[in-house]
Coordinates of C-alpha atoms in Angstrom, one line a residue:
M1 CA 0.3 -0.3 0.1
P2 CA 1.3 3.5 -1.5
R3 CA 1.6 6.1 1.5
D4 CA -1.0 9.4 1.0
V5 CA 0.0 12.1 -1.4
L6 CA -1.1 14.5 1.1
S7 CA -1.4 14.4 5.0
I8 CA -2.7 16.3 7.5
G9 CA 0.4 18.5 8.2
Q10 CA 1.2 19.2 4.0
V11 CA -1.9 21.3 4.7
R12 CA -2.0 25.4 6.0
I13 CA -4.7 28.2 5.5
H14 CA -3.4 31.9 5.7
S15 CA -5.9 35.1 5.9
G16 CA -3.2 37.3 4.1
S17 CA -1.7 37.2 0.6
A18 CA 1.3 36.0 -0.9
T19 CA 4.1 37.0 -4.5
R20 CA 4.1 34.1 -6.5
E21 CA 7.9 33.1 -5.5
E22 CA 6.7 33.3 -2.0
A23 CA 3.7 30.4 -3.0
M24 CA 5.9 28.3 -4.6
K25 CA 9.0 28.9 -1.7
E26 CA 6.2 27.6 0.8
A27 CA 5.0 24.7 -1.4
A28 CA 8.3 23.3 -2.4
D29 CA 9.3 23.6 1.2
I30 CA 6.6 21.3 2.4
L31 CA 7.4 18.9 0.0
E32 CA 10.6 18.9 0.8
S33 CA 9.9 18.8 5.3
A34 CA 7.9 16.2 3.7
G35 CA 10.6 14.2 2.6
A36 CA 9.1 13.9 -1.1
V37 CA 11.8 15.9 -2.7
T38 CA 15.2 17.9 -2.3
S39 CA 16.0 21.3 -1.6
E40 CA 17.1 22.5 -6.0
Y41 CA 12.9 21.6 -6.1
F42 CA 12.4 25.2 -5.4
D43 CA 14.5 26.1 -8.3
A44 CA 13.1 22.9 -10.3
M45 CA 9.7 25.0 -9.9
Q46 CA 11.2 28.3 -10.7
Q47 CA 11.9 26.6 -14.4
R48 CA 8.8 25.0 -15.7
E49 CA 7.5 28.0 -14.4
E50 CA 9.8 30.4 -16.6
T51 CA 8.1 28.3 -19.4
V52 CA 5.3 27.8 -18.6
S53 CA 3.0 29.1 -16.8
T54 CA 1.2 26.8 -14.7
Y55 CA -1.8 28.5 -13.6
M56 CA -4.4 25.8 -14.4
G57 CA -8.0 28.5 -13.5
N58 CA -10.8 28.4 -11.0
E59 CA -8.6 30.8 -8.5
L60 CA -6.2 27.6 -9.1
A61 CA -2.4 27.0 -9.6
I62 CA -0.5 23.7 -9.1
P63 CA 3.2 24.8 -9.5
H64 CA 5.6 22.0 -10.0
G65 CA 9.0 20.5 -11.3
T66 CA 10.8 20.2 -15.0
N67 CA 11.1 16.9 -16.9
E68 CA 14.4 17.6 -16.7
T69 CA 14.4 17.9 -12.4
K70 CA 12.7 14.6 -11.9
D71 CA 16.5 13.2 -9.9
A72 CA 15.0 16.0 -7.1
I73 CA 11.6 13.9 -6.2
L74 CA 12.3 11.9 -3.8
D75 CA 8.3 10.3 -3.6
S76 CA 5.1 11.0 -4.2
A77 CA 3.5 13.9 -2.6
L78 CA 1.4 17.3 -2.0
S79 CA 1.1 20.8 -0.1
V80 CA -1.8 22.7 -0.7
V81 CA -1.9 26.3 1.2
R82 CA -5.0 28.5 0.6
Y83 CA -4.0 32.7 0.2
D84 CA -7.7 33.2 0.9
G85 CA -6.0 37.7 -0.1
G86 CA -4.5 35.7 -2.9
V87 CA -1.8 35.7 -5.5
D88 CA -0.6 36.9 -8.3
W89 CA -0.2 34.5 -10.5
G90 CA 1.2 35.8 -13.7
G91 CA -2.5 38.6 -14.0
E92 CA -4.6 35.4 -12.9
P93 CA -5.9 35.6 -9.0
V94 CA -5.2 32.5 -7.0
T95 CA -6.1 31.2 -4.1
F96 CA -5.1 27.8 -4.1
V97 CA -1.9 27.1 -4.6
I98 CA -1.5 23.0 -5.2
G99 CA 2.9 21.4 -5.0
I100 CA 3.0 18.3 -6.3
A101 CA 5.9 15.7 -6.8
G102 CA 5.1 12.6 -8.4
K103 CA 7.6 10.1 -8.0
G104 CA 7.4 8.2 -12.3
D105 CA 4.1 9.3 -14.3
E106 CA 2.4 9.2 -10.5
H107 CA 2.2 13.2 -10.6
L108 CA -0.8 12.3 -14.2
E109 CA -3.1 10.5 -11.7
I110 CA -2.7 12.8 -9.1
L111 CA -3.1 15.7 -11.2
S112 CA -6.3 14.3 -12.7
Q113 CA -7.7 14.2 -9.9
I114 CA -7.0 17.7 -8.3
A115 CA -8.5 18.8 -12.1
I116 CA -12.0 17.8 -11.6
L117 CA -12.7 18.6 -8.4
F118 CA -11.2 22.0 -8.9
S119 CA -13.7 22.1 -12.5
D120 CA -16.4 22.5 -10.6
E121 CA -16.6 26.3 -9.1
D122 CA -19.1 24.6 -6.5
E123 CA -16.5 22.4 -4.9
V124 CA -14.3 25.9 -5.0
A125 CA -16.1 27.8 -3.0
R126 CA -16.8 25.3 -1.2
L127 CA -13.1 24.4 -0.1
K128 CA -13.1 28.3 0.1
Q129 CA -15.1 28.4 3.3
A130 CA -13.1 25.2 5.3
D131 CA -12.2 27.4 8.1
A132 CA -9.1 25.1 9.3
P133 CA -6.6 23.0 7.5
E134 CA -8.1 20.3 9.2
A135 CA -11.4 21.3 7.4
L136 CA -9.5 22.0 3.8
Y137 CA -7.3 18.2 4.8
Q138 CA -10.8 16.0 4.7
A139 CA -12.7 17.7 1.4
L140 CA -8.9 16.9 -0.5
A141 CA -8.2 13.7 0.8
A142 CA -9.4 12.1 -1.6
V143 CA -6.4 12.3 -3.6
N144 CA -5.6 9.5 -1.7
D145 CA -7.4 6.9 -3.4
A146 CA -5.9 8.2 -6.8

């Protein structure tokens, strides 16, 4: 049985805002603390963002590394940070920053779970209403079933 990609310790809620770089750094730091990536992963996220935006729509960004930096990934995991004050993601408004590290091809299945969840505006509104990291974690725990 593979371990869960998301644990309660990898979910945070901030009442304020952040810059895109600060949000990516926090996403990478959470993944690193979880033992999923090395310290080089933040640089990999920045490289990806320079070539293509990881903004997905519906207030969601999914920063992740490049194919060339797969060796910085030790295990599959997610980090979830909600910024109630928002993040300017290259001109797009973002509330949810979900850092993703996928070992091998596992990121594709994880990404599809997140995409399905965030394609529903009612679901996004429900996630915005979660009043504590525990409630947000419960609402997202289905990603562990991937």
